[in-house]
mmCIF file of C-alpha atoms and ligand atoms in Angstrom:
data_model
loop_
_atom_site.group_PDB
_atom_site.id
_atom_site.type_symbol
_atom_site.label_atom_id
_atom_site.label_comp_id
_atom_site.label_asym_id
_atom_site.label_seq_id
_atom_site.Cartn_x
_atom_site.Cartn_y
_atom_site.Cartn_z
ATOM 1 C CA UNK I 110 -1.810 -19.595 18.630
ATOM 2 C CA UNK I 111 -2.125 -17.758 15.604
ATOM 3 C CA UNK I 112 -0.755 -19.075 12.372
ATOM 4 C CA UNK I 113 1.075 -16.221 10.893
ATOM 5 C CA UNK I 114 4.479 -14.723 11.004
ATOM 6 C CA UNK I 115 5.257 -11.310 10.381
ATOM 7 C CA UNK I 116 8.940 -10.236 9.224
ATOM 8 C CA UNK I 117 9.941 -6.775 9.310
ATOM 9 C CA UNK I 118 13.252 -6.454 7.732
ATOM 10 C CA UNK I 119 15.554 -6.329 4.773
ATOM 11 C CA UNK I 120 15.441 -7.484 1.028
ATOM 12 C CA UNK I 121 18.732 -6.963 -0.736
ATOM 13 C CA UNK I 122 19.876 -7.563 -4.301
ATOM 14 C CA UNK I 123 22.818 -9.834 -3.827
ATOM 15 C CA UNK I 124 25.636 -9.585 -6.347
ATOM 16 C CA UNK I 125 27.904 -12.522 -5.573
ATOM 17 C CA UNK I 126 31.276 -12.163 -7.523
ATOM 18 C CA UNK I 127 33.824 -15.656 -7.704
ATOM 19 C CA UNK I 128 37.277 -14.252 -8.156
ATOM 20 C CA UNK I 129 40.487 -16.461 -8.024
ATOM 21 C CA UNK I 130 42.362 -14.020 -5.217
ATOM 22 C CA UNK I 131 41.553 -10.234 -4.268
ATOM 23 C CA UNK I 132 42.471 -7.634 -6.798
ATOM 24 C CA UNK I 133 45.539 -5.479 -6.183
ATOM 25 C CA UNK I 134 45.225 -1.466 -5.953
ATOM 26 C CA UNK I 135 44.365 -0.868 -9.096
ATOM 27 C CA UNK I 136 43.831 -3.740 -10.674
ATOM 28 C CA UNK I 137 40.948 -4.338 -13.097
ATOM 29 C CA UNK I 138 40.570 -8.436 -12.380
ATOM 30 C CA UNK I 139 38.455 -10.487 -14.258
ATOM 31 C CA UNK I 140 36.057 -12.640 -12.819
ATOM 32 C CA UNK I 141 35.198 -16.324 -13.109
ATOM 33 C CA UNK I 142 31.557 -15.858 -13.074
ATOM 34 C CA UNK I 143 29.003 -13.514 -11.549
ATOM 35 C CA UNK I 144 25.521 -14.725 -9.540
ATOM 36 C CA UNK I 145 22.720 -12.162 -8.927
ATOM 37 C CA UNK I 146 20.038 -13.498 -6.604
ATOM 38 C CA UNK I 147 17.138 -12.231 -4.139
ATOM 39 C CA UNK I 148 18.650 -12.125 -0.427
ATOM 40 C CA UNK I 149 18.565 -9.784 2.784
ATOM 41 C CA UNK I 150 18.165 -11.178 5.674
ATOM 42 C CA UNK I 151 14.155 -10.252 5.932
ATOM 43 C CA UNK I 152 13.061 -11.527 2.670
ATOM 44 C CA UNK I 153 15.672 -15.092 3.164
ATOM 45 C CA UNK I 154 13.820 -15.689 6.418
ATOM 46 C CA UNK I 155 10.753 -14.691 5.188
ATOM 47 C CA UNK I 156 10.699 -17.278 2.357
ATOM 48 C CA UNK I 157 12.029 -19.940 4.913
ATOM 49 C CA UNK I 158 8.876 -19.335 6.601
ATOM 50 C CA UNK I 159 6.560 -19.042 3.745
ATOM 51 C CA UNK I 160 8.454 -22.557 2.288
ATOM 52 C CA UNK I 161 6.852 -24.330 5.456
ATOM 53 C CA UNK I 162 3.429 -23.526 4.571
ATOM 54 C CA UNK I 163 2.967 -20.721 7.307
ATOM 55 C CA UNK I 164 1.270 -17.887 6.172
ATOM 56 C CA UNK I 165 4.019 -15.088 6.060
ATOM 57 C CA UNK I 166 3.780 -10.787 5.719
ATOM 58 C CA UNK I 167 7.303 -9.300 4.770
ATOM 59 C CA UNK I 168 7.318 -5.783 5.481
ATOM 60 C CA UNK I 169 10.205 -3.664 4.323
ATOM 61 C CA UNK I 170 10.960 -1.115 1.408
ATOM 62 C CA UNK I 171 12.271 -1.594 -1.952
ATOM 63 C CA UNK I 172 13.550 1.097 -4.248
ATOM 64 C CA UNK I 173 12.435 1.944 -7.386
ATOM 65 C CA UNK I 174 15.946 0.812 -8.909
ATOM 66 C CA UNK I 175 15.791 -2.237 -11.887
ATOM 67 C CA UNK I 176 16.316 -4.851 -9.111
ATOM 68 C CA UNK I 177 12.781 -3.441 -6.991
ATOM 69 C CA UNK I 178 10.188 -5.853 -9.033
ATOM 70 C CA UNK I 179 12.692 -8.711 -9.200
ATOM 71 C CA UNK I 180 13.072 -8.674 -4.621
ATOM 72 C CA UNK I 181 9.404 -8.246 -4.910
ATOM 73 C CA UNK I 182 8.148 -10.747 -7.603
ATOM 74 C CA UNK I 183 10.431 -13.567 -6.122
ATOM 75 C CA UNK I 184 9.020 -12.971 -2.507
ATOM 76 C CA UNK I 185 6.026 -13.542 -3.902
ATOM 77 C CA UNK I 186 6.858 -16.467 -5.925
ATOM 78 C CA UNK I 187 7.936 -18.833 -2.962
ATOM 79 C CA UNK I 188 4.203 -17.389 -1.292
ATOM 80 C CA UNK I 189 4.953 -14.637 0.632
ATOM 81 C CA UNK I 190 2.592 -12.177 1.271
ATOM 82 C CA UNK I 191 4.274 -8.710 -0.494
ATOM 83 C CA UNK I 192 1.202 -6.092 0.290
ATOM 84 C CA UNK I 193 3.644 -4.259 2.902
ATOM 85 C CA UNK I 194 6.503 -3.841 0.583
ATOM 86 C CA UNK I 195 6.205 -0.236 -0.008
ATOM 87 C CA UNK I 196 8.603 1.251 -3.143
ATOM 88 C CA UNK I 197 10.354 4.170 -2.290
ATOM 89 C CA UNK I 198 12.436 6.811 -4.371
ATOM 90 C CA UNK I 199 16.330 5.291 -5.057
ATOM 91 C CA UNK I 200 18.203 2.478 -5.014
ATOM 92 C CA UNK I 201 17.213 -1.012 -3.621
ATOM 93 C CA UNK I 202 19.410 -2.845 -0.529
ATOM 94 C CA UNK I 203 22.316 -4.341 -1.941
ATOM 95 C CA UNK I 204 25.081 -7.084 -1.284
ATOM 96 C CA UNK I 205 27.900 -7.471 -3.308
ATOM 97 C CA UNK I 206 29.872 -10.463 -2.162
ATOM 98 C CA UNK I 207 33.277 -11.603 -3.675
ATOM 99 C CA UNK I 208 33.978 -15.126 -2.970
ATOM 100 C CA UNK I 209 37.319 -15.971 -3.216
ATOM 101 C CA UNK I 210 38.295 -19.639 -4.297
ATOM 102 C CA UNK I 211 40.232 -20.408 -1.048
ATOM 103 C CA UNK I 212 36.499 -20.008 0.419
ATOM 104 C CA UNK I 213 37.204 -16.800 1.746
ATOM 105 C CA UNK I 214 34.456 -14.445 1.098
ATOM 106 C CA UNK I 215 34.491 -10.312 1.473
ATOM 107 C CA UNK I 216 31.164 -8.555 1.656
ATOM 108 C CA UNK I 217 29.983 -5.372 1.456
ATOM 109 C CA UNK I 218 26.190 -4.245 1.883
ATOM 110 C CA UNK I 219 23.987 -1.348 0.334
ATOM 111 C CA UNK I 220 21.673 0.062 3.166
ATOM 112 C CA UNK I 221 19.564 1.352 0.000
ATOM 113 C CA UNK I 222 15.408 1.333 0.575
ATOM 114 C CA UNK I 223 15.794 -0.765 3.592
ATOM 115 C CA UNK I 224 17.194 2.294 5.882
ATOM 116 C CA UNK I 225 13.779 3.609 4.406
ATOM 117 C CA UNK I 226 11.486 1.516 6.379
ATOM 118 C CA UNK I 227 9.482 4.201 9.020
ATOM 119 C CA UNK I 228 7.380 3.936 11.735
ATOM 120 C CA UNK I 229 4.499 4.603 9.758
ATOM 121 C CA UNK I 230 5.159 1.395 7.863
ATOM 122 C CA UNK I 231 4.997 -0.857 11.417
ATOM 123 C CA UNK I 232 1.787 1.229 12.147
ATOM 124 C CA UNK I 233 0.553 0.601 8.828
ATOM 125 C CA UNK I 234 1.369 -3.360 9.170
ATOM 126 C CA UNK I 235 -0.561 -3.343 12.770
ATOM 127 C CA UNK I 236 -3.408 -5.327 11.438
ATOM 128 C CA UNK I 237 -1.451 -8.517 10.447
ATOM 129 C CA UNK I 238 0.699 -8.120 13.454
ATOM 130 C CA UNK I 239 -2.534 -8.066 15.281
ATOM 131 C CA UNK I 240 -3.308 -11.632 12.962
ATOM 132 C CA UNK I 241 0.352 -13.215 13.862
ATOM 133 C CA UNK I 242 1.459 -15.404 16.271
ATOM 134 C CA UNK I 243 5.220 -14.167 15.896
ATOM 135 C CA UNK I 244 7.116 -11.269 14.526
ATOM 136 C CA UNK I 245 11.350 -11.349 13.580
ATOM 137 C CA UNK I 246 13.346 -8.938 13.073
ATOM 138 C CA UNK I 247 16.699 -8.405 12.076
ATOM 139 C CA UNK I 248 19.593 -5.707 12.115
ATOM 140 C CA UNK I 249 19.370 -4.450 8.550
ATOM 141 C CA UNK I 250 16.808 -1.760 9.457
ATOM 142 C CA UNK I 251 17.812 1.528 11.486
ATOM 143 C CA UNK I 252 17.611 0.641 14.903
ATOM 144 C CA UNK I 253 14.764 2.857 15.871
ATOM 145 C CA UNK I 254 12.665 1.338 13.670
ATOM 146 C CA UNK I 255 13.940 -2.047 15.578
ATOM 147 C CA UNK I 256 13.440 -0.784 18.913
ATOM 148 C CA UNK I 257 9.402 0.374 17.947
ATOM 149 C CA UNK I 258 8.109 -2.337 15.798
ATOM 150 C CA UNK I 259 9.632 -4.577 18.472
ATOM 151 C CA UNK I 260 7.077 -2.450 21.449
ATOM 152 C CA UNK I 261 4.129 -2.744 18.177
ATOM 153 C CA UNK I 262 4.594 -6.548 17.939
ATOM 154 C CA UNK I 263 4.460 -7.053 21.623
ATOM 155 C CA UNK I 264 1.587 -4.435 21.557
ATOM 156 C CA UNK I 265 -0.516 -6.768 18.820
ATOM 157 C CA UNK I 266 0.525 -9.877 21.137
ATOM 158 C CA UNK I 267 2.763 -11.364 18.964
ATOM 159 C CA UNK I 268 5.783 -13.961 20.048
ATOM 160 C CA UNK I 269 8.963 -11.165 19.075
ATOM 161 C CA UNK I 270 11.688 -12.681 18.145
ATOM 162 C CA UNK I 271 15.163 -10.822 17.234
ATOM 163 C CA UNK I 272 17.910 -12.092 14.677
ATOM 164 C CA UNK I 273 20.438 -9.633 15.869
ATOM 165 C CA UNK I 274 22.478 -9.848 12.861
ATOM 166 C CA UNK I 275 24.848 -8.605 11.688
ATOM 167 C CA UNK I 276 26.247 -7.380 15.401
ATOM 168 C CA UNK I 277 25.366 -3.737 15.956
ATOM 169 C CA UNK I 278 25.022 -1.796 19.126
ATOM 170 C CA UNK I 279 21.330 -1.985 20.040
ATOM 171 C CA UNK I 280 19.617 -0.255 23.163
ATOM 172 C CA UNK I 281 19.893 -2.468 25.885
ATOM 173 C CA UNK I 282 15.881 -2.741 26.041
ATOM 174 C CA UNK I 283 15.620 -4.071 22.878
ATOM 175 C CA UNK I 284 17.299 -7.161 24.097
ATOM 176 C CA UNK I 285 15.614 -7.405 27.037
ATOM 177 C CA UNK I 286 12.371 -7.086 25.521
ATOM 178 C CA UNK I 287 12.383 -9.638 22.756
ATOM 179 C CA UNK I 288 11.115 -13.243 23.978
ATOM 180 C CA UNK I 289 13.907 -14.818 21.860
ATOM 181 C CA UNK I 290 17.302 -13.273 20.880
ATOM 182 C CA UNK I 291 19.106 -15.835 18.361
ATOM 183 C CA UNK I 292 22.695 -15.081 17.345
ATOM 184 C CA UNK I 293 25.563 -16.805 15.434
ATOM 185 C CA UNK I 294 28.568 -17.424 16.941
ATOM 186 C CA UNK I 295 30.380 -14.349 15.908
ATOM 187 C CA UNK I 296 27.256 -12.027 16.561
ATOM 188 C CA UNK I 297 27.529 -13.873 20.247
ATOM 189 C CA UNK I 298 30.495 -12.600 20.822
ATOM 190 C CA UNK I 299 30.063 -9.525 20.333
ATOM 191 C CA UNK I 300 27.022 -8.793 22.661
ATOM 192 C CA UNK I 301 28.680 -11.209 25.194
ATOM 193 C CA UNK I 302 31.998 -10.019 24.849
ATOM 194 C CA UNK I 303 33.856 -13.517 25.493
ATOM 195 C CA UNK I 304 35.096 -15.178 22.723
ATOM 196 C CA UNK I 305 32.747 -18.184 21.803
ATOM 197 C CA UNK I 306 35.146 -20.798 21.102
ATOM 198 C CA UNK I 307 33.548 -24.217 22.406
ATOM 199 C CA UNK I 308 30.327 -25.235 22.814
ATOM 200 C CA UNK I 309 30.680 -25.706 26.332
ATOM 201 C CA UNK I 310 31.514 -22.118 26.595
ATOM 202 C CA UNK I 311 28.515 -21.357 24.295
ATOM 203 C CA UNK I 312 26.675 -23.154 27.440
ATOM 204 C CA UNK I 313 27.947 -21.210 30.040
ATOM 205 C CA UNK I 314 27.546 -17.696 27.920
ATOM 206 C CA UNK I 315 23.782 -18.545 26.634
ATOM 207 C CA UNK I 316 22.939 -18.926 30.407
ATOM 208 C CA UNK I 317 24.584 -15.453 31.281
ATOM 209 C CA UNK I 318 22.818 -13.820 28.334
ATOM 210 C CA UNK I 319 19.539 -14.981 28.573
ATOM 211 C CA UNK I 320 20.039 -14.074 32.849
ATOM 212 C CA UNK I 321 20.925 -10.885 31.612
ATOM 213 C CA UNK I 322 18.391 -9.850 29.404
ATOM 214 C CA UNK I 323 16.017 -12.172 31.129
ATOM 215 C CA UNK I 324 15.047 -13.750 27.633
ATOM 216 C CA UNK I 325 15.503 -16.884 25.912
ATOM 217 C CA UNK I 326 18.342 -17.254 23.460
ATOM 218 C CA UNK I 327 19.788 -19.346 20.732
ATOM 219 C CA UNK I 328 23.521 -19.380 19.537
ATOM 220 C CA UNK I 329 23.866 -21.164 16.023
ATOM 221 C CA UNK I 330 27.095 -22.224 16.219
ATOM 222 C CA UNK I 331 27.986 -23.227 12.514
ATOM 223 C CA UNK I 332 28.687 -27.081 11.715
ATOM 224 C CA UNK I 333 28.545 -27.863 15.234
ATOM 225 C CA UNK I 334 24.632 -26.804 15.607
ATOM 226 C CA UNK I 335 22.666 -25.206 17.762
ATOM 227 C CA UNK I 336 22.264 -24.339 21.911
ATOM 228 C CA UNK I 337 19.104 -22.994 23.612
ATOM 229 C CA UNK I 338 18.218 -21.217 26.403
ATOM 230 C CA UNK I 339 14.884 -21.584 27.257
ATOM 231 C CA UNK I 340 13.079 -20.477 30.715
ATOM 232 C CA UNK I 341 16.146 -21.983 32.339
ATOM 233 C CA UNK I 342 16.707 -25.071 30.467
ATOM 234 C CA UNK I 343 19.680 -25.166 28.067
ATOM 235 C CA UNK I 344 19.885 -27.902 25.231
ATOM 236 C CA UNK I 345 22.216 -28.295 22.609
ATOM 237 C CA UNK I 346 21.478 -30.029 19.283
ATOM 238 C CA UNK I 347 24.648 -30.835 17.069
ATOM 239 C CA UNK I 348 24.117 -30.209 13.482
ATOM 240 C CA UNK I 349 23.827 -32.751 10.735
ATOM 241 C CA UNK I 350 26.955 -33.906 9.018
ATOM 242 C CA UNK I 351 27.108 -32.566 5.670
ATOM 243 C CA UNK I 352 29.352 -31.691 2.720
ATOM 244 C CA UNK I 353 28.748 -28.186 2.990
ATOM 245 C CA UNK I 354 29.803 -26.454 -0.315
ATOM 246 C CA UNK I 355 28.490 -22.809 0.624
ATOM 247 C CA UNK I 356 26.744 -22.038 3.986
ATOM 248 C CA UNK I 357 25.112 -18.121 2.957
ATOM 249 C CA UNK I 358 21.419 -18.141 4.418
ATOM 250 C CA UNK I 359 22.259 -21.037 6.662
ATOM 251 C CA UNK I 360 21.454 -18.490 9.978
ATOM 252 C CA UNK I 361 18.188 -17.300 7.516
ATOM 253 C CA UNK I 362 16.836 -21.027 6.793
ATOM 254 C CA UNK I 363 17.570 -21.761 10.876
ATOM 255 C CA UNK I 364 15.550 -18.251 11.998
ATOM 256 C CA UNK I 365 12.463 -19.317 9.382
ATOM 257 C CA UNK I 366 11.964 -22.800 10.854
ATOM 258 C CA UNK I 367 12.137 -21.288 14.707
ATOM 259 C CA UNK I 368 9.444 -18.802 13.600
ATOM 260 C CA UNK I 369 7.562 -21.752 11.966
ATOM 261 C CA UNK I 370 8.022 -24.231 14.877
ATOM 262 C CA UNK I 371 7.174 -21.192 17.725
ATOM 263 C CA UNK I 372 3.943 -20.492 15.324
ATOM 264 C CA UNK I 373 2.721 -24.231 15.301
ATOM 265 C CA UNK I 374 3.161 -24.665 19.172
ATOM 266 C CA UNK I 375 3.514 -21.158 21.011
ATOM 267 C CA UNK I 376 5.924 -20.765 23.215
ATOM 268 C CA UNK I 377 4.246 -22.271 26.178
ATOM 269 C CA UNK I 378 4.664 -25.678 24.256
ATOM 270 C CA UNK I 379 8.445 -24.538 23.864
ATOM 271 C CA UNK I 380 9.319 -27.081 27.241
ATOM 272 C CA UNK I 381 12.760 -29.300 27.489
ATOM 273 C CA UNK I 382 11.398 -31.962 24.242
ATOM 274 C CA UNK I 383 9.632 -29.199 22.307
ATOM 275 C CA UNK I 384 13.158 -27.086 22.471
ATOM 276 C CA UNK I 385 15.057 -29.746 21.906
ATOM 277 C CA UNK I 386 12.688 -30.911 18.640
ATOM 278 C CA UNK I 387 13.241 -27.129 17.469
ATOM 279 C CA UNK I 388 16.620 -27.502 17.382
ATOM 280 C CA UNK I 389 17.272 -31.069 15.938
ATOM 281 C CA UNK I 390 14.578 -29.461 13.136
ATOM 282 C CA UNK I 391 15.887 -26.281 12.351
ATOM 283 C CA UNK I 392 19.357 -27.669 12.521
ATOM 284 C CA UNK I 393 18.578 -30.175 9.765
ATOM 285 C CA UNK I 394 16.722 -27.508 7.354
ATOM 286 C CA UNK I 395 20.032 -25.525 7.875
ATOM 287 C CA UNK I 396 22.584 -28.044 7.556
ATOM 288 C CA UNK I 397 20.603 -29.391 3.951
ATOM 289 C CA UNK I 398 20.882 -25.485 2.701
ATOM 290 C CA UNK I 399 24.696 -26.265 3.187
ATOM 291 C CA UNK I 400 24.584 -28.694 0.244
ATOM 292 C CA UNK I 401 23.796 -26.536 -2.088
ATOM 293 C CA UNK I 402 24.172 -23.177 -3.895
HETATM 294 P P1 ADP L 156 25.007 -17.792 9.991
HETATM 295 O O1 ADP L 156 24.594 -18.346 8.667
HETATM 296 O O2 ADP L 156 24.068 -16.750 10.511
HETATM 297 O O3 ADP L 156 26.449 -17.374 10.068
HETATM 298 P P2 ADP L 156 25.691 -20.304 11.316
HETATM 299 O O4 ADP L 156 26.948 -20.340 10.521
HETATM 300 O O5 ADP L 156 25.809 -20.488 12.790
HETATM 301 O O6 ADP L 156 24.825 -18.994 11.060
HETATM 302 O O7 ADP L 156 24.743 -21.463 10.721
HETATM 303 C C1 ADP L 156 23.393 -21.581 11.081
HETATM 304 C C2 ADP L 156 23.030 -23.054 11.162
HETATM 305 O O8 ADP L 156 23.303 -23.674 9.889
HETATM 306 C C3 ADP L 156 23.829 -23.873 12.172
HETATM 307 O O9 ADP L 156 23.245 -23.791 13.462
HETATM 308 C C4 ADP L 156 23.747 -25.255 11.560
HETATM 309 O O10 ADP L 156 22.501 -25.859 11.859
HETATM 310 C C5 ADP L 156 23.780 -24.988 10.055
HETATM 311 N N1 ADP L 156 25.158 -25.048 9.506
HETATM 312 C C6 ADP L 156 25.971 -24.025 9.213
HETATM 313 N N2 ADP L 156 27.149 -24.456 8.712
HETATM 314 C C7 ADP L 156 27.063 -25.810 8.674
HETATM 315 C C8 ADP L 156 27.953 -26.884 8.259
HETATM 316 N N3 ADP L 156 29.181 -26.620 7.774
HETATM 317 N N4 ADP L 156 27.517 -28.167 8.377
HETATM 318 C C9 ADP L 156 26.287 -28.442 8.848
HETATM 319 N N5 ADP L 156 25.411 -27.494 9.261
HETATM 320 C C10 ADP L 156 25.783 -26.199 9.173
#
């Protein structure tokens, strides 16, 4: 198996605003404190992966915007490999999240540089796809660019997994063609359109999925873990108990150590203890990013 991990995806400058209650119609409100911190979904997962020791590529687009070097430079600090972040004209991807103090949170994204990514950037990133043993995605990029990179992974022989977040309407090929799909519970119910409110019904809609789309799929399911579906076997893993104070990136910590794990043992290894060790691992790294900020 080869030891790398390609992510093609999303880096977004993530504004994250603490307010004591939304702000009326017209209202100027003050805050109680403002964060600014790298995210997206590509770069979090990408730095989960790079965290683990696994040689990781992040390819995506930045703009040329004062928060361009920042995504960049901190990618780079945690070890990931930046040579396919190309800078284009504009504004970077953005989040802007207002947390409320009853834990309530409100979020709105920038598209920005990441609707920028083109097919000529997968092409150009066809030598370390060629040099990884699995490639993620997410759905922060235009879905065209989803739908090809996903036929260039498989092309270069990579493992393809899909993060198929946040819920968007995808080609129906796209999921069929990914060897894992992994989903949180709300994302789940929107391609499976039941309402995912146990885990035995995650159970019974994981098998119907994965039968659909003849793939293997995971539902993170929030503080109650994780379920599998893997070449007919379906495990579930609870999560750890924690004090979770903040659960962002939770999905993006889970995603990195499934591209890790699938990286160290292929997926052939991925059989009823492997799946369940996967789980029980990536559930742990996810449920410790709870703790903290
Ligand atoms: P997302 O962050 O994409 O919404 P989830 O909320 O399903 O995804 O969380 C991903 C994983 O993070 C879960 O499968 C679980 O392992 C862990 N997790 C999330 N919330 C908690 C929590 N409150 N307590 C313990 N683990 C958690």
């Amino acid at each position: 198996m080869n030891k790398k991990i390609t992510v093609i995806g999303s880096l977004n400058y993530d504004v994250i605003l603490k307010i004591p209650r939304l702000p009326f119609k017209g209202e100027t409100l003050t805050a109680n404190g403002a964060t600014f911190s790298a995210g997206g979904k590509g770069a979090n997962q990408a730095v989960q992966a790079a965290k683990l020791k696994t040689p990781t590529y992040m390819v995506g687009c930045v703009g040329t915007d004062a928060s361009a070097d920042f995504l960049v430079n901190t990618a780079k600090e945690y070890g990931v490999n930046v040579d396919y972040i190309r800078k284009v004209p504009g504004s970077s991807g953005m989040g802007v999240i207002n947390a409320v103090e009853d834990g309530s949170v409100y979020a709105c994204i920038v598209r920005g540089a990441n609707f920028e990514v083109t097919k000529e950037d997968v092409d150009n990133a066809m030598p370390i796809l060629k040099e990884s043993g699995v490639c993620i995605l997410q759905n922060e990029i235009p879905v065209e660019i989803i739908a090809y990179a996903i036929d260039k992974a498989k092309e270069a022989g990579c493992t393809v997994v899909l993060n198929a977040a946040p819920a968007i309407e995808l080609p129906e090929e796209c999921l069929s063609k990914v060897d894992i799909l992994v989903v949180n519970e709300v994302e789940a119910e929107f391609y499976c359109h039941e309402k995912i409110d146990s885990v035995e019904k995650a159970k019974t809609e994981i098998k119907k999925m994965a039968e659909k789309y003849n793939n293997n799929v995971i539902f993170t399911l929030g503080k109650d873990g994780a379920v599998a579906y893997e070449n007919g076997t379906i495990e579930f893993i609870p999560a750890m108990k924690v004090d979770a104070i903040e659960t962002t990136g939770a999905g993006d910590t889970f995603c990195g150590c499934v591209l890790h794990y699938i990286c160290e043992h292929g997926m052939e290894g991925l059989e009823e203890e492997n799946l369940k060790e996967m789980l029980t691992f990536a559930n742990a790294a996810a449920s410790v990013i709870t703790t903290r900020k």
